[in-house]
Amino acid sequence: MKKFLTGNEAVARGAYEAGVTFASAYPGTPSTEILENIGPYKEDIYAEWAPNEKVALEAAIGASIAGARALAAMKHVGVNVAADPLFTYAYTGVNGGLILVSADDPGMHSSQNEQDNRNYAKFAKVAMVEPSDSQEAKDFVKAALEISEKFDTPVLFRMTTRICHSKGIVEFGEREEVGIKEYEKNIPKYVAIPANGRVLHVKVEERLKKLEEFSNTTELNRIEWNDKKIGIISSGIAYQYAKEVFGDKASYLKLGFTFPLPMKKIKDFADQVKKLYVIEELEPYIEEQIRAAGIDCIGKEVIPRIGELNPDIIAKAILGEERETISFDESKLVSRPPTMCAGCPHRGFFYELSKKKNVMVTGDIGCYTLGSAEPLSAMDTCICMGASISAGHGAQKAFNKHGVDKRVVAVIGDSTFFHTGVTSLLDIAYNRSNTVTVILDNRITGMTGHQENPGTGYTLQGEKVPFIDIPSLCKSIGIENVKTINPLKLDEVSKALDETLASDEPSVIITRWPCVLKKPTPEDIEEFGNEKFVCEVLKGDCKGCRICTKTGCPAIEFDSNIKKAKINEDMCVGCEVCLQACPFDAIEKVGE
Amino acid sequence: MSDVKNILLVGVGGQGIILASKILSTGLMNAGYDVKMSEVHGMAQRGGSVTTQVRFGEKVYSPIIGKGQADILVSFEKMETGKWIEYLNVKGKVVVNDYEILSAPILIGKEEYPRGIMEELKEKTDVTVFKAADIAKELGNIRTMNVVMVGALVKAIGLDNIDWEEVLRNTVKEKYIDINIKALRKGMEQVK
């Protein structure tokens, strides 16, 4: 059977066919759909959303030690969070095969950096595979698990946005039931204390030698002989781009197994071609190792190390070719930046926060990072998951220590709070800063497209479970001042901010209202209702002051001709934020 | 690869572009082509631009289309056409939905929606403009606008020999099959 699948869907299918029985992940673009597509294989694979990537990998490690074939998936920066268990599991080795899928984001379509995680394989000394299309994404899962078990190593399964989110035709296979390997207690292998670690490190180095031999012989690294004037070494999506540009006018060493590199195969290939190019996206990962082995090549002096690669860049860099295009003056076009949706529960909160003076806002990763955009501009920092609270704590301590009269408000979403915000809040509770922490609880993981989390009451595979109560959690770790408010009520938001900003104690505000795009659960309907309204501008009363447009709602348009505001009734959901912001009572709510 | 054809669909989140490209690639796959499709999403649902790229032929390598390479640019929103026109082959075609979605800087009155884009493009290339949203509304559901666009696209690029109605029967929900088939036919009528 053939299907048209994204790389992520293909990895999920690969996990099914390869007999994986345990999968764990934290959602993050471009990796999210891997677990979403493993979820439906309920009969055969247990799959879960973990609170963060470290937990996801550790859970997969536990399943692997127990003897199951296991998979953990995350975006590139998630591997930073999971690096601690990765580096040590690299020493102990596996029982059931384990793969860690790293979905990198060259070009930063939806990420804060474009780190090249191939370096993690070399750094942690684990084997690595890199698929270059959806078919390989499926097939390499099985190959990687076999390598993992044969060589006693975790395998880094490295993808990029274009592999994850591009679709291609995939030929399916059958599921192979591999069952569970026998678990035997083995203290020298699995207890990573210094005495054992010293022995394990020796084994790791021996393993790398065996893996390099394998790398030289495996079909995952293959040579395609054509014209030998140009030889190209490439991997992942860059290989497809190279083929697009050179077709059969060059020979290729196509690498699917990229750590350790097949140095003997590379040398043989280099010896037979006249000019050797290394075409890779982001860092000169392959190039540096080739040069270190004394082989001359052309790489990053022509191929950029910044941003996403594409066939045009390669054609221009190596062949000096560019296609003719239609000229058009783009300066007359208007940008289309992403905005918070009409009815987004974050809008009312950020609208009020933007009016508070002398405040530093430490932000976090999620839809609410859009609070930094115009016209709200209500955010000063965004570093990484969980940093809003801990960086906010540090900033408040520094301001207080130096007598700077400034207050810090940390804002973080519900899922991000569970991810790494809880430990940051422990820092505030323990070391007592009067930082104001605001947990924007929209009852779902919003940004990545609505995944369940510990606060929603449901699991990835649809089981109804007790939900973690955020106010109780905050109180139990020692925050006494905890308020839960409705972020759509502007006076409630303003009052809560004023009270907490005046306090010398740590405090937490929880804004509780579901994401406007969330499909409501029965519990949501019971708590928040499900009525639909729209708001309307009373043309006669509108003075054209534009204050409603300062909320940044995409449903509100200012008509410059008649100098009055207008609300798009197809988009409006009647959240009433503009109605409350209007100083002239010129907006009213009408039933549907 | 000269035998590979390139289709670029552009618009704004929520316009049904992802489904349109799914219909398109399913039909192409059924017709025996190698097909690759690439989409950029993530922030798109929050009012940003959306593009999907479909490439088909005997053997397709890159899933993305280069500048000056698209055989057809299908634009679901007028202003987006200008942003992607440099990806069109100088001998390519443009099919545009005469429809405006105002972006944030326009909504708050900071900038104005640009005028005269279609007139300028018509002087430079082969452009077909029509109101797909109005056609969809007349059929009774504005959400079928994407299938009206698919109809126009397959006619314009000469793929009307594929049984698209069969593809629709297998991709959309049963109660929407009839209206989508009508939308497809109406879309095909828009292109001469």
CSV table of N, CA and C in Angstrom, one decimal, chain A residues 76-77 79-83 86-87 102 115-126 128 156 285:
chain,number,residue,atom,x,y,z
A,76,HIS,N,14.4,20.7,18.2
A,76,HIS,CA,15.8,20.8,18.4
A,76,HIS,C,16.1,21.4,19.8
A,77,VAL,N,15.5,22.5,20.2
A,77,VAL,CA,15.8,23.0,21.5
A,77,VAL,C,15.4,22.1,22.7
A,79,VAL,N,16.0,19.1,22.8
A,79,VAL,CA,17.2,18.2,23.1
A,79,VAL,C,18.1,18.9,24.1
A,80,ASN,N,18.1,20.2,24.1
A,80,ASN,CA,18.9,20.9,25.2
A,80,ASN,C,18.4,20.5,26.6
A,81,VAL,N,17.1,20.5,26.7
A,81,VAL,CA,16.4,20.1,27.9
A,81,VAL,C,16.7,18.7,28.3
A,82,ALA,N,16.7,17.8,27.3
A,82,ALA,CA,16.9,16.4,27.5
A,82,ALA,C,18.4,15.9,27.4
A,83,ALA,N,19.3,16.9,27.3
A,83,ALA,CA,20.7,16.5,27.1
A,83,ALA,C,21.3,15.7,28.3
A,86,LEU,N,20.5,12.1,28.0
A,86,LEU,CA,21.1,11.6,26.7
A,86,LEU,C,22.5,11.2,26.9
A,87,PHE,N,23.3,12.1,27.5
A,87,PHE,CA,24.7,11.9,27.6
A,87,PHE,C,25.1,10.7,28.5
A,102,SER,N,15.1,14.2,16.9
A,102,SER,CA,15.4,15.6,17.0
A,102,SER,C,14.9,16.3,15.7
A,115,GLN,N,20.0,26.0,16.0
A,115,GLN,CA,21.1,25.2,16.3
A,115,GLN,C,21.1,23.9,15.5
A,116,ASP,N,22.2,23.3,15.2
A,116,ASP,CA,22.4,22.1,14.3
A,116,ASP,C,22.6,21.0,15.3
A,117,ASN,N,21.6,20.1,15.5
A,117,ASN,CA,21.7,19.1,16.5
A,117,ASN,C,22.5,17.9,16.0
A,118,ARG,N,23.0,17.9,14.8
A,118,ARG,CA,23.9,16.8,14.4
A,118,ARG,C,25.1,16.8,15.4
A,119,ASN,N,25.5,18.0,15.9
A,119,ASN,CA,26.6,18.1,16.8
A,119,ASN,C,26.4,17.3,18.1
A,120,TYR,N,25.1,17.1,18.4
A,120,TYR,CA,24.8,16.4,19.7
A,120,TYR,C,25.3,14.9,19.5
A,121,ALA,N,25.1,14.3,18.3
A,121,ALA,CA,25.5,12.9,18.2
A,121,ALA,C,27.0,12.8,18.5
A,122,LYS,N,27.8,13.7,17.9
A,122,LYS,CA,29.3,13.6,18.1
A,122,LYS,C,29.6,13.9,19.5
A,123,PHE,N,28.9,14.9,20.1
A,123,PHE,CA,29.2,15.4,21.5
A,123,PHE,C,28.8,14.2,22.5
A,124,ALA,N,27.6,13.6,22.3
A,124,ALA,CA,27.2,12.6,23.2
A,124,ALA,C,27.7,11.2,22.9
A,125,LYS,N,28.4,11.1,21.7
A,125,LYS,CA,28.9,9.8,21.2
A,125,LYS,C,27.9,8.8,21.0
A,126,VAL,N,26.8,9.2,20.4
A,126,VAL,CA,25.7,8.2,20.0
A,126,VAL,C,25.6,8.1,18.5
A,128,MET,N,23.9,8.2,14.8
A,128,MET,CA,22.9,9.1,14.2
A,128,MET,C,22.5,8.7,12.8
A,156,LEU,N,20.4,8.9,17.7
A,156,LEU,CA,19.8,10.2,17.4
A,156,LEU,C,19.2,10.2,16.0
A,285,TYR,N,29.2,20.4,9.7
A,285,TYR,CA,29.4,19.3,10.5
A,285,TYR,C,30.2,18.2,9.8
